[in-house]
CSV table of N, CA, C and O in Angstrom, one decimal:
chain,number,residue,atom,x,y,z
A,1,UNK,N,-4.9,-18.5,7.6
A,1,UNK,CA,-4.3,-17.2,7.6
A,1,UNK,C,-5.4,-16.2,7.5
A,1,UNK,O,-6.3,-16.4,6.8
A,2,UNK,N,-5.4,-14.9,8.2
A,2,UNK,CA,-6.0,-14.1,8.4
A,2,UNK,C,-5.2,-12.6,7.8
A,2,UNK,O,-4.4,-11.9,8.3
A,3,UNK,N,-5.9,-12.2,6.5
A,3,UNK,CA,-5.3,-10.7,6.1
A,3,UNK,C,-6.3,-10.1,6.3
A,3,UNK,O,-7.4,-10.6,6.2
A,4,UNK,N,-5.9,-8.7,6.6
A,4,UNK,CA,-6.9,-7.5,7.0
A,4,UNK,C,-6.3,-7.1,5.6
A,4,UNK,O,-5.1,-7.1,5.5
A,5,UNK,N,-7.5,-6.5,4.2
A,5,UNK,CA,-7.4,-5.3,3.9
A,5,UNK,C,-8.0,-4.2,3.7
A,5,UNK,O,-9.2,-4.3,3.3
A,6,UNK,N,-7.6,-2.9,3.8
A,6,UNK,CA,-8.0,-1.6,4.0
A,6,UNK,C,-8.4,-0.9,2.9
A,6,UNK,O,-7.7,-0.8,1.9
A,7,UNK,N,-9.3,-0.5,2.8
A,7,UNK,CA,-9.0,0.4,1.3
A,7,UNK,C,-8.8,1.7,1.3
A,7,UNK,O,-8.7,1.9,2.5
A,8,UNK,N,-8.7,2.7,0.8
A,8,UNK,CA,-8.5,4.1,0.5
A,8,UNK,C,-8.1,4.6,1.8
A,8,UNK,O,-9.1,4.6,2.6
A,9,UNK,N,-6.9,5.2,2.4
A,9,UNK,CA,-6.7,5.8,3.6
A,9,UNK,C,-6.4,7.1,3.3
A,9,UNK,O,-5.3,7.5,2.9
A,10,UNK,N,-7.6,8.0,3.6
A,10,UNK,CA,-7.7,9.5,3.5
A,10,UNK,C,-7.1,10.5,4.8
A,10,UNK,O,-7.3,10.6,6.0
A,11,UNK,N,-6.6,11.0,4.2
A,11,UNK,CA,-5.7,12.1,5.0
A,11,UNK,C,-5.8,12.1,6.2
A,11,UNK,O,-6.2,11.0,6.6
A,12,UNK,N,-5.5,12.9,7.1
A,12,UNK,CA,-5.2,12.6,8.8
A,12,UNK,C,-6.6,11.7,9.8
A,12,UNK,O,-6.5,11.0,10.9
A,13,UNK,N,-7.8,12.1,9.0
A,13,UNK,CA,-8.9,11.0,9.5
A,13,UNK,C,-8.8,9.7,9.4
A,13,UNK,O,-9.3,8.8,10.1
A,14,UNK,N,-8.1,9.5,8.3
A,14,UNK,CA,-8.0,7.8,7.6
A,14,UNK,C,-7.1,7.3,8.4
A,14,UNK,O,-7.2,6.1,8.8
A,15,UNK,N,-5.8,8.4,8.8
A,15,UNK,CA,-5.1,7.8,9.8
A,15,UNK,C,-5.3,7.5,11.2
A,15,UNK,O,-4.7,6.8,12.0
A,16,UNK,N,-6.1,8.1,11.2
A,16,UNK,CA,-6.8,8.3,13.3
A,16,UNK,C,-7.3,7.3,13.1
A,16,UNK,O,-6.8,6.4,13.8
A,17,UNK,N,-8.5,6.8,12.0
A,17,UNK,CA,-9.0,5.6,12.2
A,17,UNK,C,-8.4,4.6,12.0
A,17,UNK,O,-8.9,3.7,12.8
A,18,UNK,N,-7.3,4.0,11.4
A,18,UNK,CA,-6.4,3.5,11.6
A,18,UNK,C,-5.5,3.0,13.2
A,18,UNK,O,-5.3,2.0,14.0
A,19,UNK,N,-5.3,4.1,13.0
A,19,UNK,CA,-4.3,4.3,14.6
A,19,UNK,C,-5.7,3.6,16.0
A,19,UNK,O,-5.4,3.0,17.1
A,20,UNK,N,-6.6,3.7,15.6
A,20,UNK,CA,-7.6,3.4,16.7
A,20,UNK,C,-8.0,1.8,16.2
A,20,UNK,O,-7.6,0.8,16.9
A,21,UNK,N,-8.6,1.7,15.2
A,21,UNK,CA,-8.9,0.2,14.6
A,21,UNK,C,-8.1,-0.8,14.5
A,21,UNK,O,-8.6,-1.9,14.6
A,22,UNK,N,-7.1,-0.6,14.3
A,22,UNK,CA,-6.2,-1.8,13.4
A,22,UNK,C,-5.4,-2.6,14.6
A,22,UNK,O,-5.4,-3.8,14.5
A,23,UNK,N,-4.8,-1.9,15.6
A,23,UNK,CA,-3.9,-2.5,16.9
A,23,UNK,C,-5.4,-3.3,17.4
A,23,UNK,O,-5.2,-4.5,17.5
A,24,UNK,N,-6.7,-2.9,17.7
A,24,UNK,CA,-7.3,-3.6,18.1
A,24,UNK,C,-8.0,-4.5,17.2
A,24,UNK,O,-8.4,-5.3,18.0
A,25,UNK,N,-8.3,-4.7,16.4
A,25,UNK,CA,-8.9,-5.5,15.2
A,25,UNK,C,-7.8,-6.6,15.1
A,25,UNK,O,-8.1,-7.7,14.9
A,26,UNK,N,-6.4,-6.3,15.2
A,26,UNK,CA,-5.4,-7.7,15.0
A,26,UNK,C,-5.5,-8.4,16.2
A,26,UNK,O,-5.8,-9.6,16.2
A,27,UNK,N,-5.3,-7.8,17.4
A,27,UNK,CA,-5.2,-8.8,18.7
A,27,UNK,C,-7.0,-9.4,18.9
A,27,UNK,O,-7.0,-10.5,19.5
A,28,UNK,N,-8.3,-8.8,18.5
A,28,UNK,CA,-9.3,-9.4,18.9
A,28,UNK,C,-9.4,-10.9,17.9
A,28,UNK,O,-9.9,-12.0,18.3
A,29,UNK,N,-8.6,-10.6,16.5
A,29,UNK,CA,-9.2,-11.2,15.7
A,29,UNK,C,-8.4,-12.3,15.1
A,29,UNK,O,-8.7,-13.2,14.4
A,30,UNK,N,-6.9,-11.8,15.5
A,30,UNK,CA,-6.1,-13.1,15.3
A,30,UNK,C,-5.5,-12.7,14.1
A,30,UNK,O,-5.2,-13.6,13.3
A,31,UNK,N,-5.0,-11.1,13.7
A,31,UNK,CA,-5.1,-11.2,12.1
A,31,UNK,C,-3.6,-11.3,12.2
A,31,UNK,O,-3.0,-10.8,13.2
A,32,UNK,N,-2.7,-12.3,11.1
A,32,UNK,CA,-1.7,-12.5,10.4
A,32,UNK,C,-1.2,-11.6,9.4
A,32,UNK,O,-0.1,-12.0,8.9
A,33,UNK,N,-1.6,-10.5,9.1
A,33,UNK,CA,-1.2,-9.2,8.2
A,33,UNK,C,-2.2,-8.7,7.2
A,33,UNK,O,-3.0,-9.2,6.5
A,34,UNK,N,-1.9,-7.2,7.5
A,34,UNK,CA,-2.5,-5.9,7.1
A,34,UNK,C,-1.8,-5.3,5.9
A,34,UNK,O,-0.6,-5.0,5.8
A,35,UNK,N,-2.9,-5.2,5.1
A,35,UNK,CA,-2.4,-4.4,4.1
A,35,UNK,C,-3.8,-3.2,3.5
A,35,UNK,O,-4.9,-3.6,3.2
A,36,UNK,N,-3.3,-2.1,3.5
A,36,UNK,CA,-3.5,-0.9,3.3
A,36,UNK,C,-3.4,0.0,1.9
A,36,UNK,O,-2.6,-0.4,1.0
A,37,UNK,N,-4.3,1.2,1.7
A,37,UNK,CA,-4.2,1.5,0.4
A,37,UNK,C,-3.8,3.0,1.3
A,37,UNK,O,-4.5,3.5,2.2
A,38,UNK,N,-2.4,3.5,0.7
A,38,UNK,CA,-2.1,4.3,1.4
A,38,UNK,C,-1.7,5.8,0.3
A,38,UNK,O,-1.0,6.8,0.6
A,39,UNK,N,-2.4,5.4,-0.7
A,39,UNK,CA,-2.0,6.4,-1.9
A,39,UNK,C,-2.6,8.1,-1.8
A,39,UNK,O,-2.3,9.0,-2.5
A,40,UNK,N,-3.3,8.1,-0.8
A,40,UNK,CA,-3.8,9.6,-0.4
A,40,UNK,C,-4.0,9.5,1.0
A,40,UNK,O,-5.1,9.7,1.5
A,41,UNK,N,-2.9,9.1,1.9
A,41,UNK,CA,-2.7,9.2,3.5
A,41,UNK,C,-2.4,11.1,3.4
A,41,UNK,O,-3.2,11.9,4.0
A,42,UNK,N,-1.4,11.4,2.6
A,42,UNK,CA,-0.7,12.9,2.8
A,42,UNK,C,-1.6,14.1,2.4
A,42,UNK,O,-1.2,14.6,1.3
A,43,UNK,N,-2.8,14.6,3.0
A,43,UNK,CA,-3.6,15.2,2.5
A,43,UNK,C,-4.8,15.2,1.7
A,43,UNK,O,-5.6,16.0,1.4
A,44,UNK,N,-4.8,13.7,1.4
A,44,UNK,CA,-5.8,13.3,0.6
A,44,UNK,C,-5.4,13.3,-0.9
A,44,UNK,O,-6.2,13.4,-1.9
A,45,UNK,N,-3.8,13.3,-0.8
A,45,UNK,CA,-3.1,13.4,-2.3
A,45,UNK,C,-1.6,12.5,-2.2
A,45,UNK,O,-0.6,13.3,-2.2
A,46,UNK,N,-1.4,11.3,-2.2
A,46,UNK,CA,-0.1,10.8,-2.2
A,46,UNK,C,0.7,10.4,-0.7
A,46,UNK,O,0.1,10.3,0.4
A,47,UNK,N,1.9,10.2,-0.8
A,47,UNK,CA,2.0,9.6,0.3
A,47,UNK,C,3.7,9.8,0.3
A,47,UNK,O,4.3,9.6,-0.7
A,48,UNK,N,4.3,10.3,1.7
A,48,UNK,CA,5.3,10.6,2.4
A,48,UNK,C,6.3,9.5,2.7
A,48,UNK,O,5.8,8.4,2.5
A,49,UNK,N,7.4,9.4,3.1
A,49,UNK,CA,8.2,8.1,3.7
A,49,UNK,C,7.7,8.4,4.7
A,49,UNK,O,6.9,7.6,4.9
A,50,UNK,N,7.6,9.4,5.8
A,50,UNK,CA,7.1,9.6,6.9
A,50,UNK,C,5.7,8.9,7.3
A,50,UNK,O,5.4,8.3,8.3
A,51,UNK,N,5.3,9.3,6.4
A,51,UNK,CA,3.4,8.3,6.7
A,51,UNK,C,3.7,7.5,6.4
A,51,UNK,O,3.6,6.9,7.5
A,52,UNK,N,4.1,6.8,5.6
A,52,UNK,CA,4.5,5.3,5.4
A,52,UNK,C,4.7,4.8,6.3
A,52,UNK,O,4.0,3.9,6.8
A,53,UNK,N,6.2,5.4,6.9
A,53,UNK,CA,7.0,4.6,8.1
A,53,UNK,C,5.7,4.5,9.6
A,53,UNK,O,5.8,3.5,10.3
A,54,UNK,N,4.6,5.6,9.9
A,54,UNK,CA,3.8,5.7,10.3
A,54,UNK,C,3.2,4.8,10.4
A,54,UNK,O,3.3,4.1,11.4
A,55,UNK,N,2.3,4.5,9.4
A,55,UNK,CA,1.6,3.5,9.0
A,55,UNK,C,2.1,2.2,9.4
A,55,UNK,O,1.4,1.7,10.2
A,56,UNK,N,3.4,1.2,9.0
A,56,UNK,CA,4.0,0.5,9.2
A,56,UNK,C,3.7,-0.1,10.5
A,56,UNK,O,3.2,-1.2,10.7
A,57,UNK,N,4.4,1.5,11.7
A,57,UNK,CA,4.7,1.3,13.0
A,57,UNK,C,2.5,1.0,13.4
A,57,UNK,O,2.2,0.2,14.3
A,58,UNK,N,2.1,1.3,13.1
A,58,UNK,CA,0.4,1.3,13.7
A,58,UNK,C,-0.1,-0.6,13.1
A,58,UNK,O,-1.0,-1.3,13.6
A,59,UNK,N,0.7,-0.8,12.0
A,59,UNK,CA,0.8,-2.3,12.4
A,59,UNK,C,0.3,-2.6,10.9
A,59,UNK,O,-0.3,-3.6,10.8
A,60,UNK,N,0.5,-1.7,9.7
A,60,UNK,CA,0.5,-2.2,8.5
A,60,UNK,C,1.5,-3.4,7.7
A,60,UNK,O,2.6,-2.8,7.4
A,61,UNK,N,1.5,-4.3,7.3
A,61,UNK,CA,2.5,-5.0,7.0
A,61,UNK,C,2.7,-4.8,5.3
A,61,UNK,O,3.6,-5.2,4.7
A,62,UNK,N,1.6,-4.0,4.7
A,62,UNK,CA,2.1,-4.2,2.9
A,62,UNK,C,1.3,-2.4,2.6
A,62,UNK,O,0.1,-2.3,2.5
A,63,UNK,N,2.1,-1.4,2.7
A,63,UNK,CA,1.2,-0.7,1.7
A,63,UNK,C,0.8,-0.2,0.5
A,63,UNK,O,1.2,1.0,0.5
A,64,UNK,N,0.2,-0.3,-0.5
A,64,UNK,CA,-0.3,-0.2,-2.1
A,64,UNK,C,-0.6,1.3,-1.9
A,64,UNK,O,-0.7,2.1,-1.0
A,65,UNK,N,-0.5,1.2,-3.6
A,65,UNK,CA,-0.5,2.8,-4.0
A,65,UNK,C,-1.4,2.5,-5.3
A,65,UNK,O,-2.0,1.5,-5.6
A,66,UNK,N,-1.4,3.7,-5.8
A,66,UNK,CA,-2.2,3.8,-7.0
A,66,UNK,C,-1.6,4.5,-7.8
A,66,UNK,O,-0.3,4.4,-8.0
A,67,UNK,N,-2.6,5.6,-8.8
A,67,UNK,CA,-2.4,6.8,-9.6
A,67,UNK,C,-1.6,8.1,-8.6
A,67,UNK,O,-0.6,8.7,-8.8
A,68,UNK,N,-2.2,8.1,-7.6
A,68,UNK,CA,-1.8,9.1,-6.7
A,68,UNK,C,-0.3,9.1,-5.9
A,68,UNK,O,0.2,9.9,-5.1
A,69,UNK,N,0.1,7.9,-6.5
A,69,UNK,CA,1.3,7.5,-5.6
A,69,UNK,C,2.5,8.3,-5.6
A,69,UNK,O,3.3,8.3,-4.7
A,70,UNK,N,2.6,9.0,-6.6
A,70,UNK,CA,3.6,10.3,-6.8
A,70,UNK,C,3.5,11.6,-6.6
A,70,UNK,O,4.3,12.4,-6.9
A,71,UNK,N,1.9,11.9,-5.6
A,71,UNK,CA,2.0,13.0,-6.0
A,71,UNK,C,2.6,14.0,-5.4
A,71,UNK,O,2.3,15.2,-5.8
A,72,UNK,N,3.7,13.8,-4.1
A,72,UNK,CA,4.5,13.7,-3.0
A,72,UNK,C,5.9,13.4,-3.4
A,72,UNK,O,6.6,12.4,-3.0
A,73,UNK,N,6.3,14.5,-4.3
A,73,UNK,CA,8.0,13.9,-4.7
A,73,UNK,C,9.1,13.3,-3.8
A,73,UNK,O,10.1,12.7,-4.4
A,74,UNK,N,9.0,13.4,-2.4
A,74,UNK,CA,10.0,13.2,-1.7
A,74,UNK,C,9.6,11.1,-1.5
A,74,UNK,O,10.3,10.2,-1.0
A,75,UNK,N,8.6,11.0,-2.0
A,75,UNK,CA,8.3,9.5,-2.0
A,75,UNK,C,9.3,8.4,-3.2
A,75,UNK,O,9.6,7.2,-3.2
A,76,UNK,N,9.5,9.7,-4.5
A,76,UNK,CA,10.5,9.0,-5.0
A,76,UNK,C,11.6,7.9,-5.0
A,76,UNK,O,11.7,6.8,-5.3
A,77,UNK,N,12.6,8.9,-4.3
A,77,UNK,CA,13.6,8.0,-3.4
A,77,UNK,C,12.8,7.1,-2.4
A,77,UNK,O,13.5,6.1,-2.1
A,78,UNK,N,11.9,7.1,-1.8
A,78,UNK,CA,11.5,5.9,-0.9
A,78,UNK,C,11.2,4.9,-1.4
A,78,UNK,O,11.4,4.0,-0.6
A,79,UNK,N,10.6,4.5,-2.6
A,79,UNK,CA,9.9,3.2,-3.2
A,79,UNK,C,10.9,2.4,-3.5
A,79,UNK,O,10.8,1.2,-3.4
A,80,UNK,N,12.1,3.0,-4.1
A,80,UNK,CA,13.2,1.4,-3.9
A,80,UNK,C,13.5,1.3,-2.7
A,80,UNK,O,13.3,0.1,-2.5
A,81,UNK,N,14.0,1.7,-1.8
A,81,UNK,CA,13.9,1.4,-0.6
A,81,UNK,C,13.4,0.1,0.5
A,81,UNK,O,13.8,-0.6,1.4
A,82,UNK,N,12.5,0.4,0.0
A,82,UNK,CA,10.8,-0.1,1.1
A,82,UNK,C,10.3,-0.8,0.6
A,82,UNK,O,9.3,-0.5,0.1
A,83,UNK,N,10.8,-2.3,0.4
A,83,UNK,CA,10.0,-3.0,-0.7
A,83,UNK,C,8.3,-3.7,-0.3
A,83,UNK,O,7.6,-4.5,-0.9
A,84,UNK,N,8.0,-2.8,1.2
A,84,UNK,CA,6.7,-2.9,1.2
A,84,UNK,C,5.8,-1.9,0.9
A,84,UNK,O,4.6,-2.0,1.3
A,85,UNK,N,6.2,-0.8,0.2
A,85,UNK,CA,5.7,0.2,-0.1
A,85,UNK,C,5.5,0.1,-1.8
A,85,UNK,O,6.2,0.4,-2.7
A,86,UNK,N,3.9,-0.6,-1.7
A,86,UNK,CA,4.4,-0.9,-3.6
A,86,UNK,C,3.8,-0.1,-4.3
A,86,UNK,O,3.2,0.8,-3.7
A,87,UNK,N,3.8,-0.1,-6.1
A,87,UNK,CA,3.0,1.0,-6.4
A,87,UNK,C,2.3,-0.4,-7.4
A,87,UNK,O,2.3,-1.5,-7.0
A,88,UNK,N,1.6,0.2,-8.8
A,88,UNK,CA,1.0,-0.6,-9.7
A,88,UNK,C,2.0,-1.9,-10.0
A,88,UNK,O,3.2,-1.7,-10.2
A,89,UNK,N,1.5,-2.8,-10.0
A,89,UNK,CA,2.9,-3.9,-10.9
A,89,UNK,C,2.8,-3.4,-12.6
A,89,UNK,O,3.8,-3.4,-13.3
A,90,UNK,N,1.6,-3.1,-13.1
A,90,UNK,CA,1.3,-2.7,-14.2
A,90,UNK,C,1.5,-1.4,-14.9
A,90,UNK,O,0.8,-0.9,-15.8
A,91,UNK,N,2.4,-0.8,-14.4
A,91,UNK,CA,3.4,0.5,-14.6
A,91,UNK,C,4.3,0.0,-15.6
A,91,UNK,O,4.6,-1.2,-15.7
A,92,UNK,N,4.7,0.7,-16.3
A,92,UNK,CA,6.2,0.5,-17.3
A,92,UNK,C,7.1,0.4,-16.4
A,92,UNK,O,7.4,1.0,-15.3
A,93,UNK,N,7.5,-0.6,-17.2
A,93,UNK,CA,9.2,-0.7,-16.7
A,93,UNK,C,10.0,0.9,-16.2
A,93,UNK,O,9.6,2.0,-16.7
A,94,UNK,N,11.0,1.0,-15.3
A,94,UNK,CA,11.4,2.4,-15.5
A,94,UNK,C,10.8,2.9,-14.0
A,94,UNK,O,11.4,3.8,-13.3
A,95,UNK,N,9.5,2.4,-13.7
A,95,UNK,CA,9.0,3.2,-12.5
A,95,UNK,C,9.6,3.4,-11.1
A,95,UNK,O,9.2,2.4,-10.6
A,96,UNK,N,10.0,3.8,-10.5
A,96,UNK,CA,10.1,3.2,-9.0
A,96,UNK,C,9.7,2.2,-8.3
A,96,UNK,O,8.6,1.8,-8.5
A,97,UNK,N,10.2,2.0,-7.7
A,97,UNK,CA,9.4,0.6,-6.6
A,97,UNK,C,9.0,-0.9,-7.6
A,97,UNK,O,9.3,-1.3,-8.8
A,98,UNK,N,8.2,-1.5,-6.6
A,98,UNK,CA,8.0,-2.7,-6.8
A,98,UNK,C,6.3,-2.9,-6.8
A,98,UNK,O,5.6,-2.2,-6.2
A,99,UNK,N,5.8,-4.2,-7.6
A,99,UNK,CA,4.9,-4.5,-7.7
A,99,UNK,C,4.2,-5.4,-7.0
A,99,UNK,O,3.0,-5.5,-6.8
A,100,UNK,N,5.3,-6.0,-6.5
A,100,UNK,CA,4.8,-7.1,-5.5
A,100,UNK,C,5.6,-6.9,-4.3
A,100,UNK,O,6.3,-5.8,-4.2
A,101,UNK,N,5.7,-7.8,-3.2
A,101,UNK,CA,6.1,-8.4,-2.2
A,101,UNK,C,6.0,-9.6,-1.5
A,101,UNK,O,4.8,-10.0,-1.5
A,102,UNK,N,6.9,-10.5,-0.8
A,102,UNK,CA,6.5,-11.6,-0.2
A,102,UNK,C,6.8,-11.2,1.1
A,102,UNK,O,7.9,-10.8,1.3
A,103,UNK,N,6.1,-11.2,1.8
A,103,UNK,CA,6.4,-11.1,3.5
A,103,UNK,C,6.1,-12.7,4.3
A,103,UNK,O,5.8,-13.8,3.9
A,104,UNK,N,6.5,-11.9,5.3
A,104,UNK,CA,6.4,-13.2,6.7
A,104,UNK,C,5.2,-12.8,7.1
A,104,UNK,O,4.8,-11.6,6.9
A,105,UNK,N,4.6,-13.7,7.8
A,105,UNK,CA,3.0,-13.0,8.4
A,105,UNK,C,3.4,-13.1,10.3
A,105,UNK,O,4.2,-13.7,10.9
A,106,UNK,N,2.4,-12.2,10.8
A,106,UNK,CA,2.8,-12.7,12.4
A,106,UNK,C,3.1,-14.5,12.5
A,106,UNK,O,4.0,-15.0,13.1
A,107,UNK,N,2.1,-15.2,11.8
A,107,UNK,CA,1.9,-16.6,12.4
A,107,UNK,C,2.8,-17.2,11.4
A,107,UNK,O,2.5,-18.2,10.8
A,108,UNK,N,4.2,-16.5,11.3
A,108,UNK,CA,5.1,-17.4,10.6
A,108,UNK,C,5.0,-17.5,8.7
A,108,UNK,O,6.0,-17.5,7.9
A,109,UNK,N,4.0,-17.6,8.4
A,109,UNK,CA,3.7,-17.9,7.1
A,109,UNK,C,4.1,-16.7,5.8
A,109,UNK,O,4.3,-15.5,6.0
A,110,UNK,N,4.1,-17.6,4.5
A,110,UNK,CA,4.6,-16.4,3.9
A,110,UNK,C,3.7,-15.7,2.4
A,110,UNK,O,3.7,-16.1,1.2
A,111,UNK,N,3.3,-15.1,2.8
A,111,UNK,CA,2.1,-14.3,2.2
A,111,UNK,C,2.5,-13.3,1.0
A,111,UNK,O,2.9,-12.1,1.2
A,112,UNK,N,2.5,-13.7,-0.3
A,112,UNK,CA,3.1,-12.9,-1.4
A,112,UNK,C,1.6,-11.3,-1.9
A,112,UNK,O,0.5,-11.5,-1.4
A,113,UNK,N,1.7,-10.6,-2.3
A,113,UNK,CA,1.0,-9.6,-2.3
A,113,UNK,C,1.1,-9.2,-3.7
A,113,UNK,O,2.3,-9.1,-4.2
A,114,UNK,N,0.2,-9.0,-4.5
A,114,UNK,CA,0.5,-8.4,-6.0
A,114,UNK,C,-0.4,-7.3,-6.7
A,114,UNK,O,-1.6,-7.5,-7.0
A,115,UNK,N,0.2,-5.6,-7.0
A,115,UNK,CA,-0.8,-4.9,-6.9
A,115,UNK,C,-1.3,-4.2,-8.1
A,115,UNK,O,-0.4,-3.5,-8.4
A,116,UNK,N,-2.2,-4.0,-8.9
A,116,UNK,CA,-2.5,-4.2,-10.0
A,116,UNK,C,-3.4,-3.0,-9.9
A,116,UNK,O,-3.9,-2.8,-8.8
A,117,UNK,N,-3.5,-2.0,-11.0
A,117,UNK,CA,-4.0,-0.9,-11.0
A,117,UNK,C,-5.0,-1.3,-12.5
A,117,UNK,O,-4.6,-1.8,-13.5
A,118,UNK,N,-6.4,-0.8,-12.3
A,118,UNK,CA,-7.5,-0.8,-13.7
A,118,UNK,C,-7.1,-0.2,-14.1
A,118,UNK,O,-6.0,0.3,-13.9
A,119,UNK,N,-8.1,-0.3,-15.4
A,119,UNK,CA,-7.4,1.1,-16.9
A,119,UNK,C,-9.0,1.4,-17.3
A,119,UNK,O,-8.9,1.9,-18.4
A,120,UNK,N,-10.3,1.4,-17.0
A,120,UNK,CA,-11.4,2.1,-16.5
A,120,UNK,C,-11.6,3.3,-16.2
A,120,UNK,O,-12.7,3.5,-15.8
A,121,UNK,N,-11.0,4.2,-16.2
A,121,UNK,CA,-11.5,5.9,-16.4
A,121,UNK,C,-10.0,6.1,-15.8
A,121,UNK,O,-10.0,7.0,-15.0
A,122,UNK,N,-8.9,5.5,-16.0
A,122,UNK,CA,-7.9,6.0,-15.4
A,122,UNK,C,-6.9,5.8,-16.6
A,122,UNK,O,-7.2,5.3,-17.6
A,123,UNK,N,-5.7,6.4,-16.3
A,123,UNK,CA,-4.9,6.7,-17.4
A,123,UNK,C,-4.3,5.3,-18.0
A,123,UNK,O,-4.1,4.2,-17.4
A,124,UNK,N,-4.0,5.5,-18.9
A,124,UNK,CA,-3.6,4.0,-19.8
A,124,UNK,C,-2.4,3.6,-19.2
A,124,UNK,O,-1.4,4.3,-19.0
A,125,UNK,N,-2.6,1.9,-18.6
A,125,UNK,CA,-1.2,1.6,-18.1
A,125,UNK,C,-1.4,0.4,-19.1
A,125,UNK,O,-2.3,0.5,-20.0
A,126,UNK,N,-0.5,-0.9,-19.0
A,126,UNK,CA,-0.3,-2.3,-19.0
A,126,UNK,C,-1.3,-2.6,-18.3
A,126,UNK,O,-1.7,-2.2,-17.2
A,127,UNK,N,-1.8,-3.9,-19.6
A,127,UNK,CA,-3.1,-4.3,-19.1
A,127,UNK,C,-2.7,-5.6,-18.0
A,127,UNK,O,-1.9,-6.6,-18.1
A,128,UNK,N,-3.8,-5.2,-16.6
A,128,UNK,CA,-3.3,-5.6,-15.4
A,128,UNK,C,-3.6,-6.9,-15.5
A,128,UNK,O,-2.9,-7.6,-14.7
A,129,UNK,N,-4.6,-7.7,-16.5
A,129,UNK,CA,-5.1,-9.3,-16.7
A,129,UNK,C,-3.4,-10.2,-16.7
A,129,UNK,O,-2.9,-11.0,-16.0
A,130,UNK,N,-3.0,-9.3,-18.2
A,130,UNK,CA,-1.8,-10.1,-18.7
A,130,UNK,C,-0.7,-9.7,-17.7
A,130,UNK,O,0.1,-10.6,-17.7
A,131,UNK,N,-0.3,-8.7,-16.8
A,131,UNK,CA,0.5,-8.4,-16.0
A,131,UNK,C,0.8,-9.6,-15.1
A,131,UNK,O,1.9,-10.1,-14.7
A,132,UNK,N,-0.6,-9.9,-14.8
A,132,UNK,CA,-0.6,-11.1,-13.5
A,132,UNK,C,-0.6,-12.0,-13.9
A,132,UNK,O,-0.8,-12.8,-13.1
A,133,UNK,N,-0.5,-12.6,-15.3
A,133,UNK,CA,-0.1,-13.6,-15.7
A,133,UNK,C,0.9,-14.0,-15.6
A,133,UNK,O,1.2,-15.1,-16.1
């Protein structure tokens, strides 16, 4: 199995490069699914259902969030929704969305995804060790 992952996708440049790389990087290379850090697509601060769905359609199959993942209120209502649109699994209970996912990959297979946020100069969550336990 072949996963592409992305890291940090910065505002409308992160997406161009995207939109140009990724459609060709899966068909040269055979990849089975893409997953993306899409927590500052919308300006370089958070992320839209619109970019999302964006992102999706350019051939993302999982996208992760971070700290920044709210900073875009209309994303609220989208994270239950979209259960590929995840945020920290190591969030308190109570948050929106989901932590993980299991998808299908192009080549049939089924590829679980689990996304875990540090606690190193960022605000105190659940510690991500025992989370993924």
């Amino acid at each position: 199995m072949k996963v592409l992952c992305i890291g940090d996708i910065m505002g409308e440049p992160g997406r161009r490069a995207v939109a140009r790389a990724v459609p060709r990087l899966v068909a040269q290379r055979q990849i089975d699914a893409v997953i993306g850090n899409g927590e500052n697509v919308a300006g370089g601060f958070g992320i839209t259902p619109e970019l999302a769905e964006e992102l999706f359609e350019l051939g993302l199959s999982v996208i992760t969030t971070g700290n920044h993942a709210w900073d875009k209120k209309e994303v609220l209502d989208y994270f239950p929704r979209e259960s590929r649109l995840l945020r920290p699994a190591n969030y308190p209970p109570g948050v929106p969305g989901k932590g993980s996912v299991v998808i299908e990959t192009a080549g049939g297979e089924r590829l679980a995804v689990l996304q875990l946020m540090g606690r190193a100069y960022m605000p105190t969550i659940d510690c991500p060790f025992l989370t993924a336990k």
